[in-house]
Every structure is written in C-alpha cells, then in structure tokens.
Amino acid sequence: MSITDIRGQILSGATPEAAIGYSDAVSQFAMFSGDPVAAADRLIEREPGLVMAHALKAWLYLLGGEPAGLPAAHAAIESAKVLPATLQERGHLAALGHLALGRLHDASRVIEDVAIEQPLDLLALIAGHQLDFFTGNARMLRDRIARALPAWSKGVPGRHSALAMYAFGLEENGQYALAEQNGRIAISDEPRDGWARHAVAHVLEMEGRHDEGIAFMREDLPSWTTNSFLAVHNWWHLALYHLELGQIDEVLELVDGPITSIAQPQMLDLIDASAMLWRLHLRGVELGQHWHVLARRFEAIWIAGGYAFNDLHAIMAFIGAGRRDLVENTLQTQAFAMLSASDNAGFAQDVGYPLMKAFAAFGEGGYSEAVRLIRPVRGIAARFGGSNAQRDIIDLTLIEAAFRAGDRPLARALAAERVAAKHESPLAKLFARRAGPQECGDCRTVACAKSKAA
C-alpha cells in the first residue's frame, strides 16, 4: 500500500512518520516559516530512501539563490536519482537538474507539467511559482496556480498556501481587488502565512494605500515576524510605506533594526537592504557606514555572474560604499555571464548589464549616461525577475537621473507618467512639484490657468 503526504501525493521510500514530517516541511516552505532545510536533513537522515526529502532539500538550496548552497543541492539530486521513484517524483528531479545548470525556463516548464498532472503537489506549485518570479513571468505567477485551484477545496490541508500564491500572481497582473480578497482569506485561514501577508502588502503599495499598509503590517507583528525567513522582506514592505509618506526617521529605524540587524542574512535580505538604502540615497539621505557594512555582507555570500538581479543590487551596495573596484569587477564578470549556457546570460544581456552600467554611471555623477542606458530597458525589465515593487527602483533612478542631468522636459514627462499611475502617491506629487507645471497644450505656455490647475 502506497504511503502519501497529507494531500494524497505518493511518497516513494516513506514511512507513515516520514510522510507526516515531509508534509510539515513543505508547509514550512510554503509559509516561509521554521527551518525546512533542517527538516529535510532530518528526514534524509531517518529515511535516506525518501526521494522527495532529497528533492525538497535541492529545491530549497537552488531557489535560495546563494552560491554556497549549490554543492548541497547537487548532492541531494544525485542521491535521489538512484532511488526508486514515481513519474511525478522523476519530474521533480528532472526540473531540479535543469535548475542546477541554470536553465530556469526549462525547469519551469518541467515542473509545470508535474503540477498539471498532480495539482495538489504543493511543492511543485511553490517551486514553479518561485521560478516564475525569478524569470519575471507575471502571467504564469497567476495562471500556474489558477489551473490548480479547482482541486484545492476548503477541506484540503494547506489551501491557504495556494490562495497566497494566487494572490501574489493576481497582484503582479494588476488585479488588485481579487488579489487582496484571496490574500486576506489566506491570512484568515493561516495568520503565519508570510507569503499571503506579502501579497496583500504588495496590493496596498500598488494602490497607494500607505497608511492602511502601515496599519495592516503592524496589526499582528508576531504572526509574520516570529520564526519567519520572509520577515526581513515584509519589514521592507513596511518601510516602503513610510518612505512613500516621507517618514525618513521611521524608515531609518527599520533599516537599523529588523532590515539589517539579522545575524546571518540570506541573499534576499541583502537585496532588500540594498534596495532600501538606494531609495534613501536617491532622496539625498546620508547613509555613512550602512553601505560599508552591506558591501562586506555581499562579499561574504555572493558571487558575481550567477543572477543578474542580485548582481544589480550588489552594485548598488558597492557604489554606496565607494568600492569602485568591486563595481568594476562585477561589470567585468558580466561579459562571462552573458556567454554562459545558463538563462542568466539572457537576463544579463537584455536587462541586467545595461542597468548595472547605468547605476554605476549614476554613482559617478554620469546622470545623462544613466538616463541613456535605462530608457531602452525599463519596459522589458521584468525579464530579469523581481516584482513590480522591486523593479520600481529602476524608474525611481531614471527620474532622479533626469532631474540631476538637467533634462527638465524628460523629468516633467516622467513625473506626469508617475502621477497618472500613482495619483495618490505623495512621492509622485513631489516629483511633479520638482518638475514644475506642464506646458498648456492650447496656448503653449506654462503660465495659464489651465496649466496651473493641472
């Protein structure tokens, strides 16, 4: 008789106890809570023939994005490949094999087929969802989960995780009301679901509901900060609300506290710190040693050329710290990255490398050059991953570069564009004030009553 997880997925090499442990570890991964890596290691130690324990470990390391995890991921894949496995489990291993070689798109397609056949395979959905995020595939962020939802009736354990992923996919496609609805249902079902709270946080940011966002994030801090490895990123979202409102002291308090004080940061934590410091830098905030500390932390766990999105955020830290040597080394590494057989070659060539050069130029005071480099790629930036909120740093840098380059017509146009997209945004209104009034289309002046009203 086959042994299954709590959603009826067959687990080769499992005992009833191991099946419960595996289900719990996947649930931890889905909620970004606990220590699913340690849970996977314990499962492998107790049940070395449990194929999906090895697969889970490999997914965790490969999706974590840290170079140090690659050897452990490869070892887990090799250990699993010699074990008896179902077709479903072989699908996981095939997808992992692609991902281990940097073929994110191939991995995504293989694990997509696994979830089509087995829509209650939560690990397949999580892995695919993260791959869609890394490749900037907004449609699949939503539709991969939408396909599976009919199987996730209210009685299925972990339904909140499917709703949380669906909510984030909806948000990235601009379907904010439905995203918020699904995200809040997921939180109601499981308050510790960090991805669900993250999805709603995105909605409130995109809709300019900043005061509401602050209240939402602060209403139940323990649920999303205790034992969560997504906590720093959700703190980052809270800081975004304060920054939008111009509450710089509150932002700096969060930067000095939960955003940068973590003892052993993950790559995502460093990206969040860099993205927030750069936003403050664009506002003219003096950050002193913050940049130097962050640059040293990047040096400790990051290797250039692996993922262009990460490399761009590393360059921000190096610019802030005045480490021109590290900026140049990172840029030079891209030449090799763009020749690799991995999908990152395309990420770097299409988007990452031009942006890295643009940000480096900005750091050197080459604002016109930064404008020239950013404008052609801002519309395709999703190709190198990240969320809409994360990639907003590109537009923010472009606007500030236009101001500093003295290109008032472009700055005015970009400010008007932002006001149209975020009409409730205090920052957008600030840009509009800095840019000055629009020229009236009727009389071609900036002094008439119509242009002042605009």
mmCIF file with all atom_site columns, N, CA and C in Angstrom, residues 205-256:
data_model
loop_
_atom_site.group_PDB
_atom_site.id
_atom_site.type_symbol
_atom_site.label_atom_id
_atom_site.label_alt_id
_atom_site.label_comp_id
_atom_site.label_asym_id
_atom_site.label_entity_id
_atom_site.label_seq_id
_atom_site.pdbx_PDB_ins_code
_atom_site.Cartn_x
_atom_site.Cartn_y
_atom_site.Cartn_z
_atom_site.occupancy
_atom_site.B_iso_or_equiv
_atom_site.pdbx_formal_charge
_atom_site.auth_seq_id
_atom_site.auth_comp_id
_atom_site.auth_asym_id
_atom_site.auth_atom_id
_atom_site.pdbx_PDB_model_num
ATOM 1   N N  . GLU A 1 205 ? 0.592  48.665 -1.489 1.00 0.00 ? 205 GLU A N  1
ATOM 2   C CA . GLU A 1 205 ? 1.633  49.521 -2.059 1.00 0.00 ? 205 GLU A CA 1
ATOM 3   C C  . GLU A 1 205 ? 1.235  49.994 -3.454 1.00 0.00 ? 205 GLU A C  1
ATOM 4   N N  . MET A 1 206 ? 0.775  49.083 -4.287 1.00 0.00 ? 206 MET A N  1
ATOM 5   C CA . MET A 1 206 ? 0.434  49.432 -5.667 1.00 0.00 ? 206 MET A CA 1
ATOM 6   C C  . MET A 1 206 ? -0.759 50.389 -5.726 1.00 0.00 ? 206 MET A C  1
ATOM 7   N N  . GLU A 1 207 ? -1.682 50.262 -4.787 1.00 0.00 ? 207 GLU A N  1
ATOM 8   C CA . GLU A 1 207 ? -2.865 51.116 -4.792 1.00 0.00 ? 207 GLU A CA 1
ATOM 9   C C  . GLU A 1 207 ? -2.670 52.409 -4.009 1.00 0.00 ? 207 GLU A C  1
ATOM 10  N N  . GLY A 1 208 ? -1.467 52.634 -3.486 1.00 0.00 ? 208 GLY A N  1
ATOM 11  C CA . GLY A 1 208 ? -1.189 53.874 -2.784 1.00 0.00 ? 208 GLY A CA 1
ATOM 12  C C  . GLY A 1 208 ? -1.866 53.994 -1.435 1.00 0.00 ? 208 GLY A C  1
ATOM 13  N N  . ARG A 1 209 ? -2.197 52.874 -0.822 1.00 0.00 ? 209 ARG A N  1
ATOM 14  C CA . ARG A 1 209 ? -2.894 52.874 0.469  1.00 0.00 ? 209 ARG A CA 1
ATOM 15  C C  . ARG A 1 209 ? -1.849 52.732 1.587  1.00 0.00 ? 209 ARG A C  1
ATOM 16  N N  . HIS A 1 210 ? -1.009 53.759 1.699  1.00 0.00 ? 210 HIS A N  1
ATOM 17  C CA . HIS A 1 210 ? 0.184  53.629 2.532  1.00 0.00 ? 210 HIS A CA 1
ATOM 18  C C  . HIS A 1 210 ? -0.121 53.626 4.029  1.00 0.00 ? 210 HIS A C  1
ATOM 19  N N  . ASP A 1 211 ? -0.982 54.503 4.474  1.00 0.00 ? 211 ASP A N  1
ATOM 20  C CA . ASP A 1 211 ? -1.352 54.495 5.899  1.00 0.00 ? 211 ASP A CA 1
ATOM 21  C C  . ASP A 1 211 ? -2.035 53.181 6.263  1.00 0.00 ? 211 ASP A C  1
ATOM 22  N N  . GLU A 1 212 ? -2.886 52.712 5.378  1.00 0.00 ? 212 GLU A N  1
ATOM 23  C CA . GLU A 1 212 ? -3.554 51.433 5.605  1.00 0.00 ? 212 GLU A CA 1
ATOM 24  C C  . GLU A 1 212 ? -2.539 50.295 5.622  1.00 0.00 ? 212 GLU A C  1
ATOM 25  N N  . GLY A 1 213 ? -1.529 50.405 4.745  1.00 0.00 ? 213 GLY A N  1
ATOM 26  C CA . GLY A 1 213 ? -0.478 49.391 4.708  1.00 0.00 ? 213 GLY A CA 1
ATOM 27  C C  . GLY A 1 213 ? 0.294  49.317 6.009  1.00 0.00 ? 213 GLY A C  1
ATOM 28  N N  . ILE A 1 214 ? 0.606  50.481 6.568  1.00 0.00 ? 214 ILE A N  1
ATOM 29  C CA . ILE A 1 214 ? 1.323  50.515 7.847  1.00 0.00 ? 214 ILE A CA 1
ATOM 30  C C  . ILE A 1 214 ? 0.487  49.841 8.934  1.00 0.00 ? 214 ILE A C  1
ATOM 31  N N  . ALA A 1 215 ? -0.785 50.169 8.982  1.00 0.00 ? 215 ALA A N  1
ATOM 32  C CA . ALA A 1 215 ? -1.663 49.563 9.986  1.00 0.00 ? 215 ALA A CA 1
ATOM 33  C C  . ALA A 1 215 ? -1.768 48.058 9.773  1.00 0.00 ? 215 ALA A C  1
ATOM 34  N N  . PHE A 1 216 ? -1.881 47.644 8.520  1.00 0.00 ? 216 PHE A N  1
ATOM 35  C CA . PHE A 1 216 ? -2.004 46.222 8.199  1.00 0.00 ? 216 PHE A CA 1
ATOM 36  C C  . PHE A 1 216 ? -0.767 45.445 8.634  1.00 0.00 ? 216 PHE A C  1
ATOM 37  N N  . MET A 1 217 ? 0.407  45.981 8.388  1.00 0.00 ? 217 MET A N  1
ATOM 38  C CA . MET A 1 217 ? 1.629  45.269 8.750  1.00 0.00 ? 217 MET A CA 1
ATOM 39  C C  . MET A 1 217 ? 1.858  45.264 10.256 1.00 0.00 ? 217 MET A C  1
ATOM 40  N N  . ARG A 1 218 ? 1.407  46.299 10.926 1.00 0.00 ? 218 ARG A N  1
ATOM 41  C CA . ARG A 1 218 ? 1.662  46.398 12.369 1.00 0.00 ? 218 ARG A CA 1
ATOM 42  C C  . ARG A 1 218 ? 0.568  45.769 13.226 1.00 0.00 ? 218 ARG A C  1
ATOM 43  N N  . GLU A 1 219 ? -0.531 45.337 12.598 1.00 0.00 ? 219 GLU A N  1
ATOM 44  C CA . GLU A 1 219 ? -1.669 44.871 13.388 1.00 0.00 ? 219 GLU A CA 1
ATOM 45  C C  . GLU A 1 219 ? -1.405 43.542 14.090 1.00 0.00 ? 219 GLU A C  1
ATOM 46  N N  . ASP A 1 220 ? -0.527 42.740 13.537 1.00 0.00 ? 220 ASP A N  1
ATOM 47  C CA . ASP A 1 220 ? -0.266 41.419 14.122 1.00 0.00 ? 220 ASP A CA 1
ATOM 48  C C  . ASP A 1 220 ? 1.197  41.044 13.846 1.00 0.00 ? 220 ASP A C  1
ATOM 49  N N  . LEU A 1 221 ? 2.102  41.802 14.404 1.00 0.00 ? 221 LEU A N  1
ATOM 50  C CA . LEU A 1 221 ? 3.531  41.601 14.133 1.00 0.00 ? 221 LEU A CA 1
ATOM 51  C C  . LEU A 1 221 ? 4.007  40.181 14.417 1.00 0.00 ? 221 LEU A C  1
ATOM 52  N N  . PRO A 1 222 ? 3.626  39.565 15.537 1.00 0.00 ? 222 PRO A N  1
ATOM 53  C CA . PRO A 1 222 ? 4.165  38.232 15.827 1.00 0.00 ? 222 PRO A CA 1
ATOM 54  C C  . PRO A 1 222 ? 3.843  37.199 14.755 1.00 0.00 ? 222 PRO A C  1
ATOM 55  N N  . SER A 1 223 ? 2.702  37.335 14.073 1.00 0.00 ? 223 SER A N  1
ATOM 56  C CA . SER A 1 223 ? 2.302  36.300 13.120 1.00 0.00 ? 223 SER A CA 1
ATOM 57  C C  . SER A 1 223 ? 3.261  36.201 11.944 1.00 0.00 ? 223 SER A C  1
ATOM 58  N N  . TRP A 1 224 ? 3.863  37.333 11.532 1.00 0.00 ? 224 TRP A N  1
ATOM 59  C CA . TRP A 1 224 ? 4.723  37.286 10.351 1.00 0.00 ? 224 TRP A CA 1
ATOM 60  C C  . TRP A 1 224 ? 6.198  37.586 10.642 1.00 0.00 ? 224 TRP A C  1
ATOM 61  N N  . THR A 1 225 ? 6.516  37.848 11.908 1.00 0.00 ? 225 THR A N  1
ATOM 62  C CA . THR A 1 225 ? 7.923  38.100 12.245 1.00 0.00 ? 225 THR A CA 1
ATOM 63  C C  . THR A 1 225 ? 8.552  36.963 13.037 1.00 0.00 ? 225 THR A C  1
ATOM 64  N N  . THR A 1 226 ? 7.761  36.175 13.715 1.00 0.00 ? 226 THR A N  1
ATOM 65  C CA . THR A 1 226 ? 8.290  35.103 14.548 1.00 0.00 ? 226 THR A CA 1
ATOM 66  C C  . THR A 1 226 ? 8.650  33.886 13.701 1.00 0.00 ? 226 THR A C  1
ATOM 67  N N  . ASN A 1 227 ? 9.917  33.521 13.753 1.00 0.00 ? 227 ASN A N  1
ATOM 68  C CA . ASN A 1 227 ? 10.376 32.289 13.096 1.00 0.00 ? 227 ASN A CA 1
ATOM 69  C C  . ASN A 1 227 ? 10.052 32.273 11.601 1.00 0.00 ? 227 ASN A C  1
ATOM 70  N N  . SER A 1 228 ? 10.174 33.430 10.961 1.00 0.00 ? 228 SER A N  1
ATOM 71  C CA . SER A 1 228 ? 9.879  33.537 9.530  1.00 0.00 ? 228 SER A CA 1
ATOM 72  C C  . SER A 1 228 ? 11.121 33.981 8.777  1.00 0.00 ? 228 SER A C  1
ATOM 73  N N  . PHE A 1 229 ? 11.453 33.263 7.681  1.00 0.00 ? 229 PHE A N  1
ATOM 74  C CA . PHE A 1 229 ? 12.603 33.700 6.888  1.00 0.00 ? 229 PHE A CA 1
ATOM 75  C C  . PHE A 1 229 ? 12.172 34.622 5.750  1.00 0.00 ? 229 PHE A C  1
ATOM 76  N N  . LEU A 1 230 ? 10.919 35.092 5.783  1.00 0.00 ? 230 LEU A N  1
ATOM 77  C CA . LEU A 1 230 ? 10.472 36.162 4.900  1.00 0.00 ? 230 LEU A CA 1
ATOM 78  C C  . LEU A 1 230 ? 10.271 37.461 5.679  1.00 0.00 ? 230 LEU A C  1
ATOM 79  N N  . ALA A 1 231 ? 10.594 37.447 6.963  1.00 0.00 ? 231 ALA A N  1
ATOM 80  C CA . ALA A 1 231 ? 10.304 38.604 7.816  1.00 0.00 ? 231 ALA A CA 1
ATOM 81  C C  . ALA A 1 231 ? 11.011 39.861 7.330  1.00 0.00 ? 231 ALA A C  1
ATOM 82  N N  . VAL A 1 232 ? 12.289 39.763 6.961  1.00 0.00 ? 232 VAL A N  1
ATOM 83  C CA . VAL A 1 232 ? 13.022 40.960 6.521  1.00 0.00 ? 232 VAL A CA 1
ATOM 84  C C  . VAL A 1 232 ? 12.342 41.572 5.304  1.00 0.00 ? 232 VAL A C  1
ATOM 85  N N  . HIS A 1 233 ? 11.918 40.732 4.374  1.00 0.00 ? 233 HIS A N  1
ATOM 86  C CA . HIS A 1 233 ? 11.268 41.261 3.175  1.00 0.00 ? 233 HIS A CA 1
ATOM 87  C C  . HIS A 1 233 ? 9.951  41.936 3.528  1.00 0.00 ? 233 HIS A C  1
ATOM 88  N N  . ASN A 1 234 ? 9.205  41.399 4.467  1.00 0.00 ? 234 ASN A N  1
ATOM 89  C CA . ASN A 1 234 ? 7.955  42.040 4.855  1.00 0.00 ? 234 ASN A CA 1
ATOM 90  C C  . ASN A 1 234 ? 8.212  43.313 5.663  1.00 0.00 ? 234 ASN A C  1
ATOM 91  N N  . TRP A 1 235 ? 9.294  43.350 6.440  1.00 0.00 ? 235 TRP A N  1
ATOM 92  C CA . TRP A 1 235 ? 9.695  44.609 7.081  1.00 0.00 ? 235 TRP A CA 1
ATOM 93  C C  . TRP A 1 235 ? 10.027 45.651 6.008  1.00 0.00 ? 235 TRP A C  1
ATOM 94  N N  . TRP A 1 236 ? 10.666 45.189 4.931  1.00 0.00 ? 236 TRP A N  1
ATOM 95  C CA . TRP A 1 236 ? 10.994 46.078 3.814  1.00 0.00 ? 236 TRP A CA 1
ATOM 96  C C  . TRP A 1 236 ? 9.730  46.707 3.237  1.00 0.00 ? 236 TRP A C  1
ATOM 97  N N  . HIS A 1 237 ? 8.674  45.910 3.113  1.00 0.00 ? 237 HIS A N  1
ATOM 98  C CA . HIS A 1 237 ? 7.411  46.457 2.619  1.00 0.00 ? 237 HIS A CA 1
ATOM 99  C C  . HIS A 1 237 ? 6.859  47.514 3.574  1.00 0.00 ? 237 HIS A C  1
ATOM 100 N N  . LEU A 1 238 ? 6.972  47.288 4.850  1.00 0.00 ? 238 LEU A N  1
ATOM 101 C CA . LEU A 1 238 ? 6.529  48.294 5.814  1.00 0.00 ? 238 LEU A CA 1
ATOM 102 C C  . LEU A 1 238 ? 7.339  49.577 5.641  1.00 0.00 ? 238 LEU A C  1
ATOM 103 N N  . ALA A 1 239 ? 8.651  49.432 5.459  1.00 0.00 ? 239 ALA A N  1
ATOM 104 C CA . ALA A 1 239 ? 9.497  50.610 5.257  1.00 0.00 ? 239 ALA A CA 1
ATOM 105 C C  . ALA A 1 239 ? 9.120  51.364 3.986  1.00 0.00 ? 239 ALA A C  1
ATOM 106 N N  . LEU A 1 240 ? 8.695  50.646 2.944  1.00 0.00 ? 240 LEU A N  1
ATOM 107 C CA . LEU A 1 240 ? 8.278  51.306 1.703  1.00 0.00 ? 240 LEU A CA 1
ATOM 108 C C  . LEU A 1 240 ? 7.116  52.267 1.949  1.00 0.00 ? 240 LEU A C  1
ATOM 109 N N  . TYR A 1 241 ? 6.163  51.865 2.789  1.00 0.00 ? 241 TYR A N  1
ATOM 110 C CA . TYR A 1 241 ? 5.033  52.751 3.076  1.00 0.00 ? 241 TYR A CA 1
ATOM 111 C C  . TYR A 1 241 ? 5.521  54.034 3.739  1.00 0.00 ? 241 TYR A C  1
ATOM 112 N N  . HIS A 1 242 ? 6.375  53.867 4.745  1.00 0.00 ? 242 HIS A N  1
ATOM 113 C CA . HIS A 1 242 ? 6.891  55.049 5.442  1.00 0.00 ? 242 HIS A CA 1
ATOM 114 C C  . HIS A 1 242 ? 7.699  55.934 4.505  1.00 0.00 ? 242 HIS A C  1
ATOM 115 N N  . LEU A 1 243 ? 8.475  55.321 3.632  1.00 0.00 ? 243 LEU A N  1
ATOM 116 C CA . LEU A 1 243 ? 9.287  56.102 2.701  1.00 0.00 ? 243 LEU A CA 1
ATOM 117 C C  . LEU A 1 243 ? 8.400  56.889 1.741  1.00 0.00 ? 243 LEU A C  1
ATOM 118 N N  . GLU A 1 244 ? 7.376  56.260 1.246  1.00 0.00 ? 244 GLU A N  1
ATOM 119 C CA . GLU A 1 244 ? 6.457  56.935 0.333  1.00 0.00 ? 244 GLU A CA 1
ATOM 120 C C  . GLU A 1 244 ? 5.847  58.164 0.997  1.00 0.00 ? 244 GLU A C  1
ATOM 121 N N  . LEU A 1 245 ? 5.583  58.069 2.298  1.00 0.00 ? 245 LEU A N  1
ATOM 122 C CA . LEU A 1 245 ? 4.985  59.181 3.044  1.00 0.00 ? 245 LEU A CA 1
ATOM 123 C C  . LEU A 1 245 ? 6.019  60.208 3.490  1.00 0.00 ? 245 LEU A C  1
ATOM 124 N N  . GLY A 1 246 ? 7.287  59.968 3.155  1.00 0.00 ? 246 GLY A N  1
ATOM 125 C CA . GLY A 1 246 ? 8.346  60.897 3.533  1.00 0.00 ? 246 GLY A CA 1
ATOM 126 C C  . GLY A 1 246 ? 8.772  60.788 4.982  1.00 0.00 ? 246 GLY A C  1
ATOM 127 N N  . GLN A 1 247 ? 8.444  59.692 5.626  1.00 0.00 ? 247 GLN A N  1
ATOM 128 C CA . GLN A 1 247 ? 8.773  59.499 7.048  1.00 0.00 ? 247 GLN A CA 1
ATOM 129 C C  . GLN A 1 247 ? 10.148 58.837 7.167  1.00 0.00 ? 247 GLN A C  1
ATOM 130 N N  . ILE A 1 248 ? 11.168 59.628 6.904  1.00 0.00 ? 248 ILE A N  1
ATOM 131 C CA . ILE A 1 248 ? 12.527 59.097 6.790  1.00 0.00 ? 248 ILE A CA 1
ATOM 132 C C  . ILE A 1 248 ? 13.031 58.534 8.115  1.00 0.00 ? 248 ILE A C  1
ATOM 133 N N  . ASP A 1 249 ? 12.711 59.167 9.217  1.00 0.00 ? 249 ASP A N  1
ATOM 134 C CA . ASP A 1 249 ? 13.166 58.668 10.523 1.00 0.00 ? 249 ASP A CA 1
ATOM 135 C C  . ASP A 1 249 ? 12.625 57.260 10.781 1.00 0.00 ? 249 ASP A C  1
ATOM 136 N N  . GLU A 1 250 ? 11.367 57.032 10.435 1.00 0.00 ? 250 GLU A N  1
ATOM 137 C CA . GLU A 1 250 ? 10.786 55.708 10.627 1.00 0.00 ? 250 GLU A CA 1
ATOM 138 C C  . GLU A 1 250 ? 11.472 54.678 9.725  1.00 0.00 ? 250 GLU A C  1
ATOM 139 N N  . VAL A 1 251 ? 11.803 55.093 8.510  1.00 0.00 ? 251 VAL A N  1
ATOM 140 C CA . VAL A 1 251 ? 12.498 54.183 7.603  1.00 0.00 ? 251 VAL A CA 1
ATOM 141 C C  . VAL A 1 251 ? 13.862 53.824 8.157  1.00 0.00 ? 251 VAL A C  1
ATOM 142 N N  . LEU A 1 252 ? 14.595 54.811 8.612  1.00 0.00 ? 252 LEU A N  1
ATOM 143 C CA . LEU A 1 252 ? 15.935 54.546 9.150  1.00 0.00 ? 252 LEU A CA 1
ATOM 144 C C  . LEU A 1 252 ? 15.872 53.670 10.397 1.00 0.00 ? 252 LEU A C  1
ATOM 145 N N  . GLU A 1 253 ? 14.833 53.828 11.186 1.00 0.00 ? 253 GLU A N  1
ATOM 146 C CA . GLU A 1 253 ? 14.665 52.973 12.367 1.00 0.00 ? 253 GLU A CA 1
ATOM 147 C C  . GLU A 1 253 ? 14.486 51.518 11.946 1.00 0.00 ? 253 GLU A C  1
ATOM 148 N N  . LEU A 1 254 ? 13.708 51.296 10.877 1.00 0.00 ? 254 LEU A N  1
ATOM 149 C CA . LEU A 1 254 ? 13.520 49.936 10.371 1.00 0.00 ? 254 LEU A CA 1
ATOM 150 C C  . LEU A 1 254 ? 14.790 49.406 9.720  1.00 0.00 ? 254 LEU A C  1
ATOM 151 N N  . VAL A 1 255 ? 15.518 50.265 9.030  1.00 0.00 ? 255 VAL A N  1
ATOM 152 C CA . VAL A 1 255 ? 16.789 49.848 8.416  1.00 0.00 ? 255 VAL A CA 1
ATOM 153 C C  . VAL A 1 255 ? 17.780 49.425 9.485  1.00 0.00 ? 255 VAL A C  1
ATOM 154 N N  . ASP A 1 256 ? 17.930 50.242 10.515 1.00 0.00 ? 256 ASP A N  1
ATOM 155 C CA . ASP A 1 256 ? 18.872 49.920 11.588 1.00 0.00 ? 256 ASP A CA 1
ATOM 156 C C  . ASP A 1 256 ? 18.405 48.743 12.432 1.00 0.00 ? 256 ASP A C  1
#
